[in-house]
Amino acid sequence: MWELFIGKVIEKKFSSAINLAIVAVMTALLECAKLLLSLVPNVELVTLLSAVFGAVFGPLGVLSTLIFVVVEYFIWGFGTWLVSYAIHWPLVALTFWLCAKQKWFNKFWATGLALVFCIGFSFLTSLVDVGLFTGVWQDFWHRFFVYYLRGIVFYLVQLATNLVVFLSLYDLIKNSLTKIKTTFN
Amino acid sequence: MKKSIAIFLVCLTLLLAGCGQQTYDDGSIIVVIGYDQPTEYTVDLTKVKKDKGFLSVLQYLQEEYNLEIAYTDSGYGAYLTKVGSLEENPLSGAYIYVYTSVQSDFDVSQYAVFVDYKGETLWSSGLGITQMTIEDGCTIYVGVIYW
């Protein structure tokens, strides 16, 4: 039953060459945005792009974030950060896909949601690095507190970046991509 | 929009500039280069510039003792690739690792590793070399780790 349902979804959403190309372009944009800004600590556009791709292209956007995480693995090798990535970026795209369907969801809601995700990302990566999933639990919360405080400047930079780029670029990119999408339908 | 981006860039510059600042007291510290037969230097902090944490100490050793060092610099701080004959080699998984006796700098993550030197247990540093605490009497050990 489930296999049939998933098969239908895949057939409907991912089978055409255009959809395949869209996913490839979105993944490439995510990776380029990541690499382009990698020299500036925690200034990033991946949150914005994941959100917009999810909001406009729905499951294709979620798929592109998953492939982006796999590409990251091939570039940097396996690390516990990959667990955080695999949870975080697809969740951003998925959440924006679901929220963008609501009429009340405007750029201010999008900005607020992005900031919540940024805070969540800082907690998630710190929890993983301190050893939540690997059983290194001795003095866990004390170590987590110290670790989080050491990175707080970088987390603030990420928050400020996303506050600015979501308020200034979210609607712009979303509307442009929506126009492009309608030309394919 | 231009105004908000300009304000953001100014704030970002101030924040990141603040990250690299580290001052320390006078006195002396011990720097150990962790070869099979470790080489130990006693460094008089009055002779060291006080602007780049442990990197300033290494640069002093480079000038005074011809200790060869190489590093790359980015917004995250300096990243050591060579100290003396210790050298990073990603192909074999070898990376420069820095250990410290300063408790406030101990690595608190799951990646923390330790080295014993003359009966003292040194922890891998949880801070980059430009942010490390340099205080009178501390020991800093530079070694290689294989991931």
GROMACS .gro file of C-alpha atoms in nm:
model
  332
    1MET     CA    1   0.000   0.000   0.000
    2TRP     CA    2   0.270   0.249   0.111
    3GLU     CA    3   0.497   0.139  -0.171
    4LEU     CA    4   0.220   0.214  -0.420
    5PHE     CA    5   0.156   0.557  -0.268
    6ILE     CA    6   0.525   0.654  -0.259
    7GLY     CA    7   0.566   0.519  -0.613
    8LYS     CA    8   0.276   0.738  -0.734
    9VAL     CA    9   0.423   1.045  -0.562
   10ILE     CA   10   0.765   0.984  -0.716
   11GLU     CA   11   0.610   0.921  -1.057
   12LYS     CA   12   0.402   1.239  -1.033
   13LYS     CA   13   0.663   1.471  -0.886
   14PHE     CA   14   1.005   1.355  -0.993
   15SER     CA   15   0.971   1.167  -1.319
   16SER     CA   16   0.994   1.445  -1.575
   17ALA     CA   17   1.322   1.575  -1.709
   18ILE     CA   18   1.221   1.929  -1.614
   19ASN     CA   19   1.171   1.836  -1.251
   20LEU     CA   20   1.503   1.654  -1.251
   21ALA     CA   21   1.671   1.964  -1.393
   22ILE     CA   22   1.498   2.189  -1.137
   23VAL     CA   23   1.623   1.972  -0.849
   24ALA     CA   24   1.975   1.972  -0.997
   25VAL     CA   25   1.978   2.352  -1.037
   26MET     CA   26   1.843   2.407  -0.684
   27THR     CA   27   2.105   2.171  -0.538
   28ALA     CA   28   2.380   2.346  -0.735
   29LEU     CA   29   2.259   2.686  -0.612
   30LEU     CA   30   2.260   2.565  -0.251
   31GLU     CA   31   2.614   2.430  -0.286
   32CYS     CA   32   2.741   2.741  -0.468
   33ALA     CA   33   2.587   2.972  -0.207
   34LYS     CA   34   2.748   2.763   0.067
   35LEU     CA   35   3.094   2.762  -0.090
   36LEU     CA   36   3.081   3.126  -0.200
   37LEU     CA   37   3.023   3.252   0.153
   38SER     CA   38   3.225   2.988   0.337
   39LEU     CA   39   3.510   3.234   0.399
   40VAL     CA   40   3.282   3.460   0.604
   41PRO     CA   41   3.194   3.282   0.928
   42ASN     CA   42   2.824   3.201   0.961
   43VAL     CA   43   2.711   3.443   0.694
   44GLU     CA   44   2.501   3.210   0.483
   45LEU     CA   45   2.224   3.198   0.225
   46VAL     CA   46   2.146   2.827   0.256
   47THR     CA   47   1.861   2.891   0.501
   48LEU     CA   48   1.701   3.145   0.264
   49LEU     CA   49   1.740   2.922  -0.042
   50SER     CA   50   1.614   2.609   0.138
   51ALA     CA   51   1.313   2.805   0.261
   52VAL     CA   52   1.229   2.955  -0.078
   53PHE     CA   53   1.283   2.627  -0.263
   54GLY     CA   54   1.052   2.453  -0.016
   55ALA     CA   55   0.792   2.730  -0.038
   56VAL     CA   56   0.785   2.738  -0.419
   57PHE     CA   57   0.873   2.385  -0.531
   58GLY     CA   58   0.749   2.184  -0.230
   59PRO     CA   59   0.880   1.824  -0.236
   60LEU     CA   60   1.135   1.909  -0.507
   61GLY     CA   61   1.279   2.172  -0.272
   62VAL     CA   62   1.299   1.920   0.011
   63LEU     CA   63   1.469   1.671  -0.221
   64SER     CA   64   1.727   1.931  -0.329
   65THR     CA   65   1.822   1.999   0.034
   66LEU     CA   66   1.867   1.625   0.091
   67ILE     CA   67   2.095   1.597  -0.213
   68PHE     CA   68   2.282   1.909  -0.094
   69VAL     CA   69   2.359   1.728   0.235
   70VAL     CA   70   2.490   1.426   0.040
   71VAL     CA   71   2.709   1.654  -0.177
   72GLU     CA   72   2.846   1.811   0.142
   73TYR     CA   73   2.940   1.462   0.259
   74PHE     CA   74   3.139   1.403  -0.061
   75ILE     CA   75   3.319   1.736  -0.023
   76TRP     CA   76   3.400   1.735   0.349
   77GLY     CA   77   3.376   1.370   0.451
   78PHE     CA   78   3.163   1.224   0.727
   79GLY     CA   79   3.135   1.401   1.060
   80THR     CA   80   2.871   1.437   1.329
   81TRP     CA   81   2.782   1.775   1.177
   82LEU     CA   82   2.635   1.574   0.891
   83VAL     CA   83   2.368   1.443   1.129
   84SER     CA   84   2.272   1.803   1.211
   85TYR     CA   85   2.265   1.892   0.841
   86ALA     CA   86   2.052   1.590   0.748
   87ILE     CA   87   1.795   1.690   1.010
   88HIS     CA   88   1.804   2.067   0.970
   89TRP     CA   89   1.801   2.167   0.602
   90PRO     CA   90   1.528   1.927   0.479
   91LEU     CA   91   1.320   2.032   0.783
   92VAL     CA   92   1.355   2.399   0.682
   93ALA     CA   93   1.236   2.323   0.327
   94LEU     CA   94   0.956   2.096   0.452
   95THR     CA   95   0.828   2.353   0.703
   96PHE     CA   96   0.829   2.637   0.449
   97TRP     CA   97   0.654   2.411   0.198
   98LEU     CA   98   0.372   2.354   0.448
   99CYS     CA   99   0.360   2.714   0.579
  100ALA     CA  100   0.371   2.883   0.237
  101LYS     CA  101   0.032   2.727   0.157
  102GLN     CA  102  -0.126   2.944   0.428
  103LYS     CA  103  -0.258   3.283   0.319
  104TRP     CA  104  -0.135   3.461   0.631
  105PHE     CA  105   0.225   3.348   0.576
  106ASN     CA  106   0.410   3.661   0.459
  107LYS     CA  107   0.777   3.768   0.466
  108PHE     CA  108   0.754   3.869   0.833
  109TRP     CA  109   0.632   3.524   0.934
  110ALA     CA  110   0.899   3.377   0.709
  111THR     CA  111   1.167   3.587   0.881
  112GLY     CA  112   1.042   3.488   1.226
  113LEU     CA  113   1.038   3.121   1.129
  114ALA     CA  114   1.389   3.149   0.980
  115LEU     CA  115   1.521   3.298   1.306
  116VAL     CA  116   1.360   3.016   1.504
  117PHE     CA  117   1.533   2.768   1.274
  118CYS     CA  118   1.868   2.949   1.320
  119ILE     CA  119   1.836   2.925   1.698
  120GLY     CA  120   1.733   2.562   1.661
  121PHE     CA  121   2.036   2.496   1.440
  122SER     CA  122   2.274   2.645   1.697
  123PHE     CA  123   2.125   2.425   1.970
  124LEU     CA  124   2.117   2.114   1.750
  125THR     CA  125   2.479   2.143   1.632
  126SER     CA  126   2.601   2.214   1.985
  127LEU     CA  127   2.404   1.920   2.128
  128VAL     CA  128   2.549   1.689   1.862
  129ASP     CA  129   2.907   1.817   1.905
  130VAL     CA  130   2.892   1.783   2.283
  131GLY     CA  131   2.791   1.419   2.236
  132LEU     CA  132   2.413   1.377   2.262
  133PHE     CA  133   2.397   1.095   2.007
  134THR     CA  134   2.728   0.930   2.095
  135GLY     CA  135   2.667   0.879   2.466
  136VAL     CA  136   2.925   1.130   2.595
  137TRP     CA  137   2.692   1.244   2.872
  138GLN     CA  138   2.921   1.317   3.167
  139ASP     CA  139   2.859   1.679   3.284
  140PHE     CA  140   2.659   1.711   2.964
  141TRP     CA  141   2.466   2.031   3.028
  142HIS     CA  142   2.763   2.210   3.186
  143ARG     CA  143   2.976   2.126   2.881
  144PHE     CA  144   2.690   2.218   2.650
  145PHE     CA  145   2.659   2.560   2.817
  146VAL     CA  146   3.033   2.631   2.783
  147TYR     CA  147   3.036   2.509   2.422
  148TYR     CA  148   2.731   2.715   2.328
  149LEU     CA  149   2.870   3.032   2.485
  150ARG     CA  150   3.198   2.991   2.297
  151GLY     CA  151   3.007   2.992   1.970
  152ILE     CA  152   2.751   3.257   2.054
  153VAL     CA  153   2.912   3.532   1.844
  154PHE     CA  154   2.889   3.308   1.537
  155TYR     CA  155   2.525   3.221   1.616
  156LEU     CA  156   2.444   3.593   1.647
  157VAL     CA  157   2.606   3.658   1.311
  158GLN     CA  158   2.391   3.387   1.153
  159LEU     CA  159   2.078   3.534   1.313
  160ALA     CA  160   2.161   3.886   1.194
  161THR     CA  161   2.238   3.760   0.843
  162ASN     CA  162   1.907   3.583   0.813
  163LEU     CA  163   1.714   3.875   0.960
  164VAL     CA  164   1.852   4.098   0.685
  165VAL     CA  165   1.832   3.856   0.392
  166PHE     CA  166   1.482   3.728   0.471
  167LEU     CA  167   1.338   4.077   0.508
  168SER     CA  168   1.505   4.200   0.192
  169LEU     CA  169   1.519   3.897  -0.038
  170TYR     CA  170   1.254   3.638   0.060
  171ASP     CA  171   0.963   3.791  -0.133
  172LEU     CA  172   1.185   3.890  -0.423
  173ILE     CA  173   1.328   3.542  -0.482
  174LYS     CA  174   1.000   3.365  -0.402
  175ASN     CA  175   0.805   3.576  -0.655
  176SER     CA  176   1.072   3.531  -0.922
  177LEU     CA  177   1.080   3.155  -0.875
  178THR     CA  178   0.699   3.136  -0.874
  179LYS     CA  179   0.696   3.310  -1.213
  180ILE     CA  180   0.955   3.065  -1.345
  181LYS     CA  181   0.757   2.773  -1.206
  182THR     CA  182   0.436   2.883  -1.379
  183THR     CA  183   0.613   2.881  -1.716
  184PHE     CA  184   0.678   2.508  -1.670
  185ASN     CA  185   0.318   2.420  -1.578
  186MET     CA  186   1.772   4.798   0.205
  187LYS     CA  187   2.119   4.942   0.136
  188LYS     CA  188   2.116   5.109   0.477
  189SER     CA  189   2.024   4.788   0.660
  190ILE     CA  190   2.293   4.593   0.474
  191ALA     CA  191   2.552   4.863   0.557
  192ILE     CA  192   2.456   4.854   0.928
  193PHE     CA  193   2.473   4.476   0.920
  194LEU     CA  194   2.823   4.477   0.765
  195VAL     CA  195   2.952   4.723   1.027
  196CYS     CA  196   2.809   4.510   1.311
  197LEU     CA  197   2.953   4.194   1.156
  198THR     CA  198   3.300   4.348   1.127
  199LEU     CA  199   3.290   4.461   1.491
  200LEU     CA  200   3.171   4.120   1.612
  201LEU     CA  201   3.432   3.924   1.419
  202ALA     CA  202   3.709   4.168   1.509
  203GLY     CA  203   3.619   4.117   1.874
  204CYS     CA  204   3.657   3.739   1.837
  205GLY     CA  205   4.029   3.752   1.771
  206GLN     CA  206   4.132   3.982   2.055
  207GLN     CA  207   4.321   3.815   2.339
  208THR     CA  208   4.545   3.981   2.592
  209TYR     CA  209   4.760   3.813   2.856
  210ASP     CA  210   4.983   3.879   3.152
  211ASP     CA  211   5.360   3.882   3.168
  212GLY     CA  212   5.553   3.586   3.306
  213SER     CA  213   5.659   3.274   3.121
  214ILE     CA  214   5.503   2.969   2.961
  215ILE     CA  215   5.630   2.636   2.837
  216VAL     CA  216   5.575   2.542   2.474
  217VAL     CA  217   5.632   2.181   2.378
  218ILE     CA  218   5.666   2.059   2.021
  219GLY     CA  219   5.558   1.699   2.043
  220TYR     CA  220   5.814   1.504   1.844
  221ASP     CA  221   5.913   1.152   1.953
  222GLN     CA  222   6.166   1.337   2.167
  223PRO     CA  223   5.963   1.650   2.255
  224THR     CA  224   6.135   1.987   2.220
  225GLU     CA  225   6.059   2.229   2.504
  226TYR     CA  226   6.081   2.609   2.491
  227THR     CA  227   6.042   2.841   2.790
  228VAL     CA  228   5.898   3.164   2.656
  229ASP     CA  229   5.933   3.495   2.839
  230LEU     CA  230   5.597   3.666   2.776
  231THR     CA  231   5.745   4.015   2.812
  232LYS     CA  232   5.915   3.955   2.476
  233VAL     CA  233   5.599   3.841   2.297
  234LYS     CA  234   5.346   4.063   2.122
  235LYS     CA  235   5.008   4.045   2.288
  236ASP     CA  236   4.766   4.049   1.998
  237LYS     CA  237   4.723   3.700   1.851
  238GLY     CA  238   4.710   3.455   2.142
  239PHE     CA  239   4.922   3.144   2.092
  240LEU     CA  240   4.999   3.248   1.734
  241SER     CA  241   5.199   3.542   1.875
  242VAL     CA  242   5.401   3.295   2.084
  243LEU     CA  243   5.469   3.076   1.780
  244GLN     CA  244   5.570   3.381   1.575
  245TYR     CA  245   5.813   3.478   1.853
  246LEU     CA  246   5.963   3.125   1.843
  247GLN     CA  247   5.988   3.155   1.466
  248GLU     CA  248   6.185   3.479   1.494
  249GLU     CA  249   6.407   3.379   1.788
  250TYR     CA  250   6.459   3.005   1.733
  251ASN     CA  251   6.387   2.966   1.360
  252LEU     CA  252   6.094   2.740   1.440
  253GLU     CA  253   5.925   2.683   1.108
  254ILE     CA  254   5.550   2.753   1.114
  255ALA     CA  255   5.282   2.772   0.845
  256TYR     CA  256   4.917   2.857   0.879
  257THR     CA  257   4.619   2.976   0.684
  258ASP     CA  258   4.405   3.265   0.799
  259SER     CA  259   4.031   3.313   0.764
  260GLY     CA  260   3.742   3.475   0.945
  261TYR     CA  261   3.751   3.180   1.185
  262GLY     CA  262   4.109   3.262   1.291
  263ALA     CA  263   4.446   3.106   1.211
  264TYR     CA  264   4.472   2.737   1.123
  265LEU     CA  265   4.810   2.566   1.171
  266THR     CA  266   4.942   2.345   0.894
  267LYS     CA  267   5.307   2.314   1.001
  268VAL     CA  268   5.504   2.358   1.322
  269GLY     CA  269   5.870   2.250   1.305
  270SER     CA  270   5.867   1.912   1.137
  271LEU     CA  271   5.508   1.844   1.246
  272GLU     CA  272   5.298   1.884   0.937
  273GLU     CA  273   4.938   1.844   0.830
  274ASN     CA  274   4.877   1.571   0.576
  275PRO     CA  275   4.508   1.526   0.491
  276LEU     CA  276   4.589   1.221   0.274
  277SER     CA  277   4.715   1.029   0.576
  278GLY     CA  278   4.463   1.202   0.808
  279ALA     CA  279   4.736   1.387   1.003
  280TYR     CA  280   4.644   1.724   1.153
  281ILE     CA  281   4.818   1.965   1.391
  282TYR     CA  282   4.651   1.956   1.735
  283VAL     CA  283   4.712   2.194   2.024
  284TYR     CA  284   4.680   2.096   2.391
  285THR     CA  285   4.672   2.326   2.692
  286SER     CA  286   4.693   2.323   3.070
  287VAL     CA  287   4.456   2.623   3.097
  288GLN     CA  288   4.126   2.484   3.226
  289SER     CA  289   3.907   2.758   3.079
  290ASP     CA  290   4.026   2.662   2.729
  291PHE     CA  291   3.964   2.285   2.759
  292ASP     CA  292   3.771   2.127   2.473
  293VAL     CA  293   3.430   2.032   2.618
  294SER     CA  294   3.303   1.857   2.306
  295GLN     CA  295   3.297   1.485   2.240
  296TYR     CA  296   3.617   1.527   2.036
  297ALA     CA  297   3.833   1.618   2.339
  298VAL     CA  298   4.162   1.426   2.354
  299PHE     CA  299   4.443   1.432   2.607
  300VAL     CA  300   4.819   1.405   2.626
  301ASP     CA  301   5.036   1.344   2.930
  302TYR     CA  302   5.347   1.557   2.957
  303LYS     CA  303   5.579   1.532   3.259
  304GLY     CA  304   5.300   1.400   3.479
  305GLU     CA  305   5.050   1.666   3.379
  306THR     CA  306   4.741   1.588   3.171
  307LEU     CA  307   4.691   1.845   2.896
  308TRP     CA  308   4.355   1.879   2.717
  309SER     CA  309   4.302   1.955   2.353
  310SER     CA  310   4.213   2.322   2.319
  311GLY     CA  311   3.850   2.410   2.257
  312LEU     CA  312   3.955   2.748   2.121
  313GLY     CA  313   4.147   2.844   1.810
  314ILE     CA  314   4.513   2.941   1.849
  315THR     CA  315   4.437   3.312   1.815
  316GLN     CA  316   4.179   3.295   2.094
  317MET     CA  317   4.369   3.069   2.336
  318THR     CA  318   4.443   3.194   2.687
  319ILE     CA  319   4.812   3.257   2.752
  320GLU     CA  320   4.880   3.284   3.126
  321ASP     CA  321   5.190   3.271   3.339
  322GLY     CA  322   5.304   2.915   3.412
  323CYS     CA  323   5.084   2.737   3.159
  324THR     CA  324   5.201   2.461   2.927
  325ILE     CA  325   5.096   2.441   2.563
  326TYR     CA  326   5.176   2.127   2.366
  327VAL     CA  327   5.168   2.108   1.987
  328GLY     CA  328   5.122   1.759   1.847
  329VAL     CA  329   4.978   1.566   1.557
  330ILE     CA  330   4.652   1.374   1.562
  331TYR     CA  331   4.529   1.117   1.310
  332TRP     CA  332   4.159   1.121   1.221
   0.00000   0.00000   0.00000
